[in-house]
Short mmCIF file of C-alpha atoms and ligand atoms in Angstrom, two decimals:
data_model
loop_
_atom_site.label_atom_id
_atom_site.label_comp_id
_atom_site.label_asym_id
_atom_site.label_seq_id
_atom_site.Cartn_x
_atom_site.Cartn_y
_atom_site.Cartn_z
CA UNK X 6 7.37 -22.35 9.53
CA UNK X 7 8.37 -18.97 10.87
CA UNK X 8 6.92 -17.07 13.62
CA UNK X 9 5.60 -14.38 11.22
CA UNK X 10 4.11 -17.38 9.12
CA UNK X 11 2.74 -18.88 12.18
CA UNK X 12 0.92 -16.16 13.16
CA UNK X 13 -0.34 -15.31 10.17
CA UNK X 14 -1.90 -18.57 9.69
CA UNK X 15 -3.36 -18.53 12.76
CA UNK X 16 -5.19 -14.97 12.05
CA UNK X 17 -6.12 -16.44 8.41
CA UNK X 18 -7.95 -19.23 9.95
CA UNK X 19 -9.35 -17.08 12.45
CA UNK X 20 -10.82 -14.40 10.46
CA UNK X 21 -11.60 -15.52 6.73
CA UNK X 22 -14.03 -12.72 6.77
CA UNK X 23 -12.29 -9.90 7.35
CA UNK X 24 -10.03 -10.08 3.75
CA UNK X 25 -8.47 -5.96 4.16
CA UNK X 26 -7.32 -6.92 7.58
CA UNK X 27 -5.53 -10.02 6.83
CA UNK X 28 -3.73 -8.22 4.04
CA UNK X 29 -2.77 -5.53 5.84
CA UNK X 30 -1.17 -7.98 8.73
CA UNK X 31 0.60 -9.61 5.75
CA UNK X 32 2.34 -6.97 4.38
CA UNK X 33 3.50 -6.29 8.25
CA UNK X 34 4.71 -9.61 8.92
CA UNK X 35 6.23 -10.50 5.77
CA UNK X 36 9.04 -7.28 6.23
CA UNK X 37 9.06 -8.17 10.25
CA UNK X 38 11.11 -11.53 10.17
CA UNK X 39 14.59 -10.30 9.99
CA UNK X 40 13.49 -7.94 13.03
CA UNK X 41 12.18 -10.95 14.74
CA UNK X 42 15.00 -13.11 13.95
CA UNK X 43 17.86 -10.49 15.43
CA UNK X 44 15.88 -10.07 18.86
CA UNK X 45 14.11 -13.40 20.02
CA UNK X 46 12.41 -11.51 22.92
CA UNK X 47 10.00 -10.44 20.57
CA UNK X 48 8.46 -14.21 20.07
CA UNK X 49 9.36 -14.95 23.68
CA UNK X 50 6.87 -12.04 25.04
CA UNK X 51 4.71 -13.17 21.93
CA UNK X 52 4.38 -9.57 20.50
CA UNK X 53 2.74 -10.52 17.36
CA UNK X 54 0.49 -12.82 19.06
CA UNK X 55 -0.54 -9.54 21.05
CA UNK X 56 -0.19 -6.56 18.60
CA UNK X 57 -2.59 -8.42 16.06
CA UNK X 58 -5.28 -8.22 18.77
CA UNK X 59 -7.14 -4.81 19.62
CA UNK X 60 -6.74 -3.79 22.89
CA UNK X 61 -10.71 -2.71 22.80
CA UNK X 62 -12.94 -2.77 20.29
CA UNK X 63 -16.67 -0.74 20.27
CA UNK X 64 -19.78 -1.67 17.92
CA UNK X 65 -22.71 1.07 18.68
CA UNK X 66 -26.01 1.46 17.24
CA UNK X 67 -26.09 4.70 15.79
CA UNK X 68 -30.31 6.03 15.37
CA UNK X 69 -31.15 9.37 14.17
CA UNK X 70 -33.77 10.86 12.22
CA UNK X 71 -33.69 11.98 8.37
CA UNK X 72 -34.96 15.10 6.93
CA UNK X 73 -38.49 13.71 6.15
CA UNK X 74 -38.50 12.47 9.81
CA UNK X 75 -37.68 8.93 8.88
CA UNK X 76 -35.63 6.90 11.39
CA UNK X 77 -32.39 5.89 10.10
CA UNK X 78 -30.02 3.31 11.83
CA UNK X 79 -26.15 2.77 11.07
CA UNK X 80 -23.57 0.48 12.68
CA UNK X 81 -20.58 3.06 14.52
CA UNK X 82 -17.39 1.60 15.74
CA UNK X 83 -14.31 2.37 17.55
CA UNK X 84 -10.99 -0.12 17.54
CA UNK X 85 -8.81 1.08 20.33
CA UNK X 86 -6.00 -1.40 18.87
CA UNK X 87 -2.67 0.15 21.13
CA UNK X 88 -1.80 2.23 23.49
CA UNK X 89 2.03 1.28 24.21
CA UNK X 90 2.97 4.91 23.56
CA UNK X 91 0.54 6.66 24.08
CA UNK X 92 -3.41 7.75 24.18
CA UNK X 93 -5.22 5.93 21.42
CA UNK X 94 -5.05 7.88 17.64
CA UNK X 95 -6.48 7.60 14.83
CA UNK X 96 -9.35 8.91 12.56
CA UNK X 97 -13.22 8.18 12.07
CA UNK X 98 -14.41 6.85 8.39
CA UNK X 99 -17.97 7.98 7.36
CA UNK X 100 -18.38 5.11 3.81
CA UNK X 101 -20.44 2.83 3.28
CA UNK X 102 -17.98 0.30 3.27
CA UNK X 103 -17.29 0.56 6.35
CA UNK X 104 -17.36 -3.04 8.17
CA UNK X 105 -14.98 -4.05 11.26
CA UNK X 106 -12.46 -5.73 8.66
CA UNK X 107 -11.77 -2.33 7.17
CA UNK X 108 -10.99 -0.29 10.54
CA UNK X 109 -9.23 -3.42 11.88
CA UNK X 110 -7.01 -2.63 8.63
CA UNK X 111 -6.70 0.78 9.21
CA UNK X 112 -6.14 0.76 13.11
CA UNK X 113 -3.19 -1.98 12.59
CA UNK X 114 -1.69 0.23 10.59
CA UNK X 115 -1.81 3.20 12.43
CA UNK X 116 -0.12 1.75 15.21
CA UNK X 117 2.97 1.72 13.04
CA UNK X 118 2.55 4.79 11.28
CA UNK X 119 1.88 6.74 14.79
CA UNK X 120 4.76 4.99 16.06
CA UNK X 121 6.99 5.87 13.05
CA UNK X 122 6.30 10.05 13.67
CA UNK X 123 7.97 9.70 16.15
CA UNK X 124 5.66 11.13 18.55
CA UNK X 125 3.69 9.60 21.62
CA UNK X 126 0.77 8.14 19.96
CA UNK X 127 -1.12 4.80 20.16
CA UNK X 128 -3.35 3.49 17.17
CA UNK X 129 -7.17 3.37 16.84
CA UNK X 130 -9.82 4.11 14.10
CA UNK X 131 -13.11 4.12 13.69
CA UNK X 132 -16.11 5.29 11.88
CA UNK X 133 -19.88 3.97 10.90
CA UNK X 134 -21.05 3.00 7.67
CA UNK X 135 -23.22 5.88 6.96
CA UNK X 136 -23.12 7.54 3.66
CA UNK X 137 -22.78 11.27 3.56
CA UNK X 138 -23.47 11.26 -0.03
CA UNK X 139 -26.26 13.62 -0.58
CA UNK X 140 -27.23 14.03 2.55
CA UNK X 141 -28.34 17.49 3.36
CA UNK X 142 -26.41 19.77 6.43
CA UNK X 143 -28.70 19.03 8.89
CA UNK X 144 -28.63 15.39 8.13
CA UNK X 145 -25.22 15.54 8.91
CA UNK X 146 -25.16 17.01 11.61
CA UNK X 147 -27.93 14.84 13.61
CA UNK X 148 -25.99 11.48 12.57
CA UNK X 149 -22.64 13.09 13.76
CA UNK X 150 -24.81 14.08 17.13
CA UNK X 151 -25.96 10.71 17.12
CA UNK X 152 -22.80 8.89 16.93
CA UNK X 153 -21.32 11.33 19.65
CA UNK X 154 -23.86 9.75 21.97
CA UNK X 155 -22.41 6.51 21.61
CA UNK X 156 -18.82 7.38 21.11
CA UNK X 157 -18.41 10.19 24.47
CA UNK X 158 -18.50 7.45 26.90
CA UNK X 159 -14.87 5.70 25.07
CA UNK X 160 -12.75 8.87 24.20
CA UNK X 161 -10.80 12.00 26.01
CA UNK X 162 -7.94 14.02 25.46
CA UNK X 163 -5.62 11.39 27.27
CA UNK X 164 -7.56 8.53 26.38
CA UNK X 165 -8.53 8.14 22.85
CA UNK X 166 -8.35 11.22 20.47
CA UNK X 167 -10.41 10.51 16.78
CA UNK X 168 -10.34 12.66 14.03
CA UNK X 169 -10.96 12.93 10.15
CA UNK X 170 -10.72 10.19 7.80
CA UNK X 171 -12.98 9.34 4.37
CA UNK X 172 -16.37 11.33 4.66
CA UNK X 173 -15.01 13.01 7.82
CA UNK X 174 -13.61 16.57 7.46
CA UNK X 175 -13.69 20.11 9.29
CA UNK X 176 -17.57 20.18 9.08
CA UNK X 177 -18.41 16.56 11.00
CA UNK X 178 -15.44 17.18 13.52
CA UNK X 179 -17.16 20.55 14.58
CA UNK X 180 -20.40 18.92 14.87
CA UNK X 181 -18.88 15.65 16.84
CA UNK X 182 -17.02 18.47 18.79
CA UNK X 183 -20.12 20.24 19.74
CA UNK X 184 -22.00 17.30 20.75
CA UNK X 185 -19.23 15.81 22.52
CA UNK X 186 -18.49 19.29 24.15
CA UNK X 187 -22.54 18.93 26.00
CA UNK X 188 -22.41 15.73 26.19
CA UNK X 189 -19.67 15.94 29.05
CA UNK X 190 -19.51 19.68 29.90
CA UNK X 191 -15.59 19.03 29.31
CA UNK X 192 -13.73 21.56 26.87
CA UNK X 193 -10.47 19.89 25.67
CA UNK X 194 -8.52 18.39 22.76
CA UNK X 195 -10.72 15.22 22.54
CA UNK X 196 -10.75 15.44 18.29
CA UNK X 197 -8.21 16.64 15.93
CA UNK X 198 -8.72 18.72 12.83
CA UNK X 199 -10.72 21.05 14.52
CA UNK X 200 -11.45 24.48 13.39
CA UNK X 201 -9.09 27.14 13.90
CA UNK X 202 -11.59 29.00 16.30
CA UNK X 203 -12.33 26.06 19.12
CA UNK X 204 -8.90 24.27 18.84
CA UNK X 205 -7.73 23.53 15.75
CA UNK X 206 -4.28 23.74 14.21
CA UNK X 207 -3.40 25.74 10.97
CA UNK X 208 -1.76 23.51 8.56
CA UNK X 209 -4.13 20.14 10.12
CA UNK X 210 -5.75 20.36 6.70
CA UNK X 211 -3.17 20.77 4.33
CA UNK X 212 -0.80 18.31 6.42
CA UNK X 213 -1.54 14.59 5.08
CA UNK X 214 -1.02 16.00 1.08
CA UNK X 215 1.98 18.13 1.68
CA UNK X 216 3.07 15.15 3.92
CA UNK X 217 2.95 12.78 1.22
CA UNK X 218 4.55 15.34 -1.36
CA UNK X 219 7.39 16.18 1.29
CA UNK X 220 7.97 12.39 1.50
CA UNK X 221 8.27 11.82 -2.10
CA UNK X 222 11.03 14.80 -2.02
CA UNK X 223 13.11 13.10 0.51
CA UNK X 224 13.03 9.64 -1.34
CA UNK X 225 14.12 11.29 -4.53
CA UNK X 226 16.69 13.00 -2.90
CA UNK X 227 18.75 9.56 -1.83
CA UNK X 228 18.48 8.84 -5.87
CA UNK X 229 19.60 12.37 -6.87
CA UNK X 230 16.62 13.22 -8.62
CA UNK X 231 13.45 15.79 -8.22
CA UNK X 232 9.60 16.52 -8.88
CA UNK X 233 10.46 19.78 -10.31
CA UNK X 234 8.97 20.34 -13.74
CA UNK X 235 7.53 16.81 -13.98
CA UNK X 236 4.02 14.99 -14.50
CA UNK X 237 2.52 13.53 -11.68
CA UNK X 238 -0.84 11.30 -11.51
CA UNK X 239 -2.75 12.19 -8.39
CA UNK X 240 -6.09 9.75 -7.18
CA UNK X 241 -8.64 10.89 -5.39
CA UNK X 242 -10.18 14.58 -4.77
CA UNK X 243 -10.60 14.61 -1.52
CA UNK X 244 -8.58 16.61 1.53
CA UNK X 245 -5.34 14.26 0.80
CA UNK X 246 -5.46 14.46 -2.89
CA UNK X 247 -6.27 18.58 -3.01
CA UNK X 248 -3.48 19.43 -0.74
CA UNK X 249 -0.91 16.93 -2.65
CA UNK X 250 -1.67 19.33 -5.86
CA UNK X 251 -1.37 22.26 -4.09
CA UNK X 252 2.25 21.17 -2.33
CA UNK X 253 2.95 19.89 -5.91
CA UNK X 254 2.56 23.18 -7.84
CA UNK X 255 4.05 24.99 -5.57
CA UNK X 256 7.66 22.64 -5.84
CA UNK X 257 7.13 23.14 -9.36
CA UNK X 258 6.17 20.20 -10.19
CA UNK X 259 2.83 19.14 -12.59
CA UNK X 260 -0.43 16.97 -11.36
CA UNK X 261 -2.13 15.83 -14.54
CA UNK X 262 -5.27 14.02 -12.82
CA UNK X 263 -7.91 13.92 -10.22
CA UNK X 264 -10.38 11.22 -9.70
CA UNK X 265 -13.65 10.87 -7.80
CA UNK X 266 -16.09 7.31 -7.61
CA UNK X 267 -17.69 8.74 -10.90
CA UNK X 268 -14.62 9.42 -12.92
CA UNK X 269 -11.13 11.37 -13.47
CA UNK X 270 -10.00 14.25 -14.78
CA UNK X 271 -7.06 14.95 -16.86
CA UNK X 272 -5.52 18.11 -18.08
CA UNK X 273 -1.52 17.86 -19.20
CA UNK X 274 -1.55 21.71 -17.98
CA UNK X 275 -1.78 21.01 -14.57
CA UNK X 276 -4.98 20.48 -12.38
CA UNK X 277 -5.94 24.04 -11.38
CA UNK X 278 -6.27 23.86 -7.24
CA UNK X 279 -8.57 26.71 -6.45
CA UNK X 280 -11.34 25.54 -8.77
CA UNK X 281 -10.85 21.96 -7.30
CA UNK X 282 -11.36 23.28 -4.11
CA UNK X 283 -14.87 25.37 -5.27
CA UNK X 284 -15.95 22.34 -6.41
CA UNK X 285 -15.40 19.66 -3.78
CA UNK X 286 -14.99 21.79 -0.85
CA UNK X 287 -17.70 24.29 -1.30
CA UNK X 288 -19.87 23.17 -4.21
CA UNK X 289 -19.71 19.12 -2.74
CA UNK X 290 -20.21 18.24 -6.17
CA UNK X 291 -19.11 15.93 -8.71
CA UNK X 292 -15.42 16.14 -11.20
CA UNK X 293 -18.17 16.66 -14.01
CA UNK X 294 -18.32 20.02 -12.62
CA UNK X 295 -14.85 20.70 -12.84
CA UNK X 296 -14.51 19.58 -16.32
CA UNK X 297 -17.04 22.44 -16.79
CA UNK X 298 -15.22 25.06 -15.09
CA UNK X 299 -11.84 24.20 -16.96
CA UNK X 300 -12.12 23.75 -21.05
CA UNK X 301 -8.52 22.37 -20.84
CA UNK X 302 -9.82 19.82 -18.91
CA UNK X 303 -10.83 15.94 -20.11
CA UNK X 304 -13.39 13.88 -18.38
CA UNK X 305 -13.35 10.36 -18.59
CA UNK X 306 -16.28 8.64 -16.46
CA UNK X 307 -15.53 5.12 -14.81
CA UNK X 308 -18.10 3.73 -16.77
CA UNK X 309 -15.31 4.12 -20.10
CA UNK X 310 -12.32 2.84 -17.92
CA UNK X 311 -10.57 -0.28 -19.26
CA UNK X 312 -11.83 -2.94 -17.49
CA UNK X 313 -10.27 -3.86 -13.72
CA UNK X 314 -8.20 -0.70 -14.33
CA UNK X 315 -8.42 2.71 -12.81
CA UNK X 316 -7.16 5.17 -15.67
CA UNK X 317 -5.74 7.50 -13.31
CA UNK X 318 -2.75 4.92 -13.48
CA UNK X 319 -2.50 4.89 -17.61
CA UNK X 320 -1.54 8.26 -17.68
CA UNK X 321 2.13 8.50 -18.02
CA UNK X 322 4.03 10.34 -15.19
CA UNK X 323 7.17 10.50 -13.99
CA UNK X 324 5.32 9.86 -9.82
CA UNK X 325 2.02 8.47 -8.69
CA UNK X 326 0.08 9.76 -5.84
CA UNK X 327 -2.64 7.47 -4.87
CA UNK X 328 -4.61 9.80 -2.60
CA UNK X 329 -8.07 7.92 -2.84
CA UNK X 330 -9.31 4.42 -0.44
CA UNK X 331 -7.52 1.00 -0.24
CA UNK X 332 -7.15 -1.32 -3.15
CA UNK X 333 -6.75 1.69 -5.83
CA UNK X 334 -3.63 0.50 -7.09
CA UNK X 335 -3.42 -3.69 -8.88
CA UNK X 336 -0.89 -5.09 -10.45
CA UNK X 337 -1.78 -4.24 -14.16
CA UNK X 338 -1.83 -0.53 -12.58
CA UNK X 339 1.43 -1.22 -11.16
CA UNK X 340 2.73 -2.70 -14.87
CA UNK X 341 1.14 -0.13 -16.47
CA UNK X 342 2.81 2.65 -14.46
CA UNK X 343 6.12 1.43 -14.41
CA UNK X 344 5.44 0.50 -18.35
CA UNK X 345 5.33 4.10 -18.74
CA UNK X 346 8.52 5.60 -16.58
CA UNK X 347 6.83 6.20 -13.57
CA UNK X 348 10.09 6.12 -11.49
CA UNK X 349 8.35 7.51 -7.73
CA UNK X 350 5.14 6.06 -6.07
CA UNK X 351 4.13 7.93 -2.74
CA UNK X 352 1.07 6.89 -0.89
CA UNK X 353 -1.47 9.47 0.30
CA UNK X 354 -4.27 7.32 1.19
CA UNK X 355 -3.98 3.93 3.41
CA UNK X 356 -3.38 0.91 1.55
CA UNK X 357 -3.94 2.16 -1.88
CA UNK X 358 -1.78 -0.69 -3.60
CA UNK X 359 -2.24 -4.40 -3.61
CA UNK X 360 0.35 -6.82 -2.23
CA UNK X 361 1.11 -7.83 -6.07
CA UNK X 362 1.57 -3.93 -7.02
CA UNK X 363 3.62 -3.82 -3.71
CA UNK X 364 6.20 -6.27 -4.84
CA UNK X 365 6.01 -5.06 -8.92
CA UNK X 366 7.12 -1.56 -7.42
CA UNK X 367 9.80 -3.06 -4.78
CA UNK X 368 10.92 -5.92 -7.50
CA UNK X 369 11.46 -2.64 -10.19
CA UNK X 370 13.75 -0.24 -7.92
CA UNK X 371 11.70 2.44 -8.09
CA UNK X 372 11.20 4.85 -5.14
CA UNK X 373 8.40 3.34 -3.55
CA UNK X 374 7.08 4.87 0.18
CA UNK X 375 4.09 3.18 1.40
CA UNK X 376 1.44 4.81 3.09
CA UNK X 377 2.28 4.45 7.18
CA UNK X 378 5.60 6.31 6.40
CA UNK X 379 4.16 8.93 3.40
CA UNK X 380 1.29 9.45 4.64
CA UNK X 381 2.66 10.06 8.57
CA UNK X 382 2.10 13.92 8.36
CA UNK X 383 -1.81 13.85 8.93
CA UNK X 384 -1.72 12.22 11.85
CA UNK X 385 1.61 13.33 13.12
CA UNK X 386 0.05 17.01 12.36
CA UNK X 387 -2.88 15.97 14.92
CA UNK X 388 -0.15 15.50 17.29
CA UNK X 389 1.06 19.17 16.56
CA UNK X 390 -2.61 19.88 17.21
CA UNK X 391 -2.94 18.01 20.94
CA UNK X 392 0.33 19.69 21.61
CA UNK X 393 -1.20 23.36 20.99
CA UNK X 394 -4.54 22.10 22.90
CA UNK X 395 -2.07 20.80 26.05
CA UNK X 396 -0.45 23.55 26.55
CA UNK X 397 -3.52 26.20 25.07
CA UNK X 398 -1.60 28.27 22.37
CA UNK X 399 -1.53 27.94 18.95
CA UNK X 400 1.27 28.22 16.55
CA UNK X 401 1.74 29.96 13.32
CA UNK X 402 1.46 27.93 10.02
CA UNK X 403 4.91 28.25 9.22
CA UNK X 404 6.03 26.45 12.70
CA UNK X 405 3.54 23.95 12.17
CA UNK X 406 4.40 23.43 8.49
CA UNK X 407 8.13 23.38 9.59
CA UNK X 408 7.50 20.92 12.27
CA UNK X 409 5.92 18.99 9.64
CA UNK X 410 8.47 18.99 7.21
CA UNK X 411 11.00 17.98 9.66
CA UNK X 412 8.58 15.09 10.63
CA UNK X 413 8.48 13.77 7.26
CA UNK X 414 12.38 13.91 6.84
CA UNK X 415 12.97 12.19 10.27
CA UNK X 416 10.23 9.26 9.32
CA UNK X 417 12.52 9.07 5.49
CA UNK X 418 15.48 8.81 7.26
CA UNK X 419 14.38 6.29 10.14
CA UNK X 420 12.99 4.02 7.43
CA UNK X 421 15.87 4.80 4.60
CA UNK X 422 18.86 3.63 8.26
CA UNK X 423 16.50 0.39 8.92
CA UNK X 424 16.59 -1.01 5.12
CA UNK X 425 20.29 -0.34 5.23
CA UNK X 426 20.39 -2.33 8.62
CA UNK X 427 18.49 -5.14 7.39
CA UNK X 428 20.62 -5.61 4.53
CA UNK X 429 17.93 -4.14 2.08
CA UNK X 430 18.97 -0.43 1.17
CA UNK X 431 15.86 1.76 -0.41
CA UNK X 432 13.11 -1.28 0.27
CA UNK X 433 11.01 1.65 2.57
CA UNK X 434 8.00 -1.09 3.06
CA UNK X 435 10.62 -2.94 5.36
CA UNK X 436 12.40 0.08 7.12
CA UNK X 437 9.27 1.60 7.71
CA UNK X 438 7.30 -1.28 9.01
CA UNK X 439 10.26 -2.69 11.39
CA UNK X 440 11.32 0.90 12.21
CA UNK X 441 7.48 1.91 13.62
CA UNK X 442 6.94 -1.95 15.20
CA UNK X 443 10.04 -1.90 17.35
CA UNK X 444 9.14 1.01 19.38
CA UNK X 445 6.24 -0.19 20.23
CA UNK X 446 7.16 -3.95 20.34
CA UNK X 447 10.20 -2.53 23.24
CA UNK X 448 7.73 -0.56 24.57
CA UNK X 449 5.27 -3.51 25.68
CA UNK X 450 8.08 -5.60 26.91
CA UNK X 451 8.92 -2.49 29.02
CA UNK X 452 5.34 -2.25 30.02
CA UNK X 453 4.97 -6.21 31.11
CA UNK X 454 1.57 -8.26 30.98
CA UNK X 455 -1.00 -7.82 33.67
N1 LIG K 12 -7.10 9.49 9.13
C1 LIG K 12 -5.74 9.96 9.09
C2 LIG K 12 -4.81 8.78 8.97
O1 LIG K 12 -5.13 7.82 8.32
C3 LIG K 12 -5.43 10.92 10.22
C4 LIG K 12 -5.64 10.39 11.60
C5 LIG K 12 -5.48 11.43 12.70
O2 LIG K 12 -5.17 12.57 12.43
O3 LIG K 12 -5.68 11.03 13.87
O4 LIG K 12 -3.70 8.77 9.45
#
């Protein structure tokens, strides 16, 4: 058995309960052996015995009081998973579905995809599994206070810096800010995604979608091909998925489709971005709404979805976006999509795509980037953002969008060099994944064991 396999097994037996971070240490492993096979100091200082284990992990109590008074309690949680390079990074999840397996997924992963920007980042996430759906402002803004109690005493601007994730944008980072901010009578880059008038960075909220979009550019590039002109399938209709239709449009390419939990959207014209935003970043409410707003438009509610599909996928395009939550994407999706000429996949949110779909995409030839490389400008945007807060100035959008850009063609091209090294030209999944772990895997040799 290999080391990867060994280690693997080991986790499996370890943690049959937590099923989204066993598959994302799988889909690691799997593309790590040939890296592990070329340098044995790797199993010698037993990095993957090490790297699969948080380097802290927080459970809190979160109590606070709902608008009729009532006493509400949630379960909070930070996963401090590495800090070989750098202060801990990652972003806070507000879902219901929240659960330790889930940010044990996403923290994993962000060690890689921090590590991959190229930038001086460790990986963390964490979140609570409070539901923001329809709760009022206020609401809000006690359970962010709340959770800022808890969460103060692990975080700093050279420690541990969170930021947004699902159910955690501009609005809950000012009110985590604020707390945090009297909490500790410290004023410094603690969060990311700030607002522009305590902190923030311009470009922070547009950077995970362009990101994505900018990735999907470069990949198509090696192949001699381009967006321009044609039909893409976005998911999701959230901060990722909005700014991927804006970038889109304005390359001249086409998103056909939105989607929320309810249902999609449609509209072979083009998805119009301003009236998206109105409704989901103003209004808060549903896709129904937008189907109201634009005749052109068609509805479809999950309830008429072919069963175990999401529809987004049925809709021919020549790229998919998945911009929504893990597990989005299965392997009928995959068929589906690939059935239909989809010849570029580019991964806004984390995980969308099971390991089947994975290997459908990888077995086809398509351009396939998964989400720690195409999804990279977010977080590597928050870097821009600690950057400003270090040295107290702020950039224009253009350098930040530049630096961004530039980002995203340095993580293509680090990924794109490591497939070609490892004998597998194009397969991203393994450039990326063996491109982020090595820096970091060096970097704890470097760094010993106390
Ligand atoms: N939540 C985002 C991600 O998955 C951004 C994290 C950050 O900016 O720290 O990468």
């Amino acid at each position: 058995m290999s080391y990867s396999q060994q280690i693997f097994e080991e986790l499996s037996s370890r943690y049959p309960y937590q099923p989204e971070f066993l598959q994302a240490v799988q889909e690691v492993l799997v593309t790590l052996q040939p890296a592990l096979d070329k340098n044995p100091a790797y199993q010698k200082h037993k990095i993957l015995e090490r790297i699969t284990v948080p380097e802290r992990s927080f459970q809190f109590k979160v109590e606070w009081l709902d608008d009729k008074g009532e006493i509400q309690v949630n379960r909070g949680y930070r996963i401090q998973f590495n800090s070989a390079i750098g202060p801990y990074k990652g972003g806070l999840r507000f879902h219901p579905t929240v659960n330790e397996s889930v940010l044990k997924f996403l923290g994993f992963e962000q060690i890689f995809k921090n590590s991959l920007t190229g930038t001086p980042i460790g990986g963390a996430k964490g979140g609570a599994d409070f539901d923001p759906k329809g709760k009022s402002d206020n609401e809000i803004m006690r359970f962010c206070q709340a959770f800022m109690v808890q969460l103060h005493r692990y975080i700093g601007a050279t420690i541990d810096v969170p930021a947004g994730d699902i159910g955690v944008g501009g609005r809950e980072i000012g009110y985590l800010y604020g707390a945090f901010k009297r909490l500790t009578t410290s004023y410094e880059g603690v969060l990311t995604g700030k607002g522009l008038t305590y902190g923030g960075s311009l470009a922070r909220t547009e950077a995970t979608g362009y990101g994505t979009v900018y990735f999907a550019q470069e990949m198509l590039k090696t192949r001699g091909e381009s967006l321009e002109g044609k039909a893409c399938a976005v998911s999701g209709a959230g901060n990722v998925a909005i700014y991927c239709c804006q970038k889109l449009k304005q390359i001249g390419a086409i998103p056909v489709t939105v989607s929320d939990s309810r249902g999609m959207i449609y509209d072979k014209n083009g998805i119009d971005v301003e009236i998206l935003q109105q409704v989901k970043e103003v209004e808060r409410a549903s896709l129904t709404r937008y189907a109201e707003l634009v005749p052109t438009a068609k509805y479809t509610p999950v309830s008429e979805y072919a069963q175990g599909r999401n529809n987004v996928w049925s809709v021919p395009c020549y790229a998919a976006f998945p911009c929504a939550t893990q597990n989005e994407l299965n392997l009928e999706d995959a068929k589906c999509l690939l059935a239909n000429g989809c010849k570029c996949v580019a991964e806004g949110a984390n995980m969308p795509s099971s390991i089947e779909a994975i290997n459908a995409f990888l077995a086809s030839g398509i351009a396939y980037g998964p989400a720690k490389a195409a999804n990279a400008g977010g977080v590597a945007t928050s870097q821009l953002e600690m950057e400003q807060n270090a040295g107290m100035c702020s950039w224009t959008f253009d350098e930040v969008d530049s630096k961004l850009h530039q980002i995203m063609v340095n993580i293509h091209n680090n990924a794109y060099q490591t497939s070609i090294e490892f004998g597998d030209k194009g397969n991203l999944v393994l450039g990326a994944n063996i491109a982020g772990f090595r820096k970091v895997a060096d970097t704890m040799i470097a760094q010993g064991v106390i």
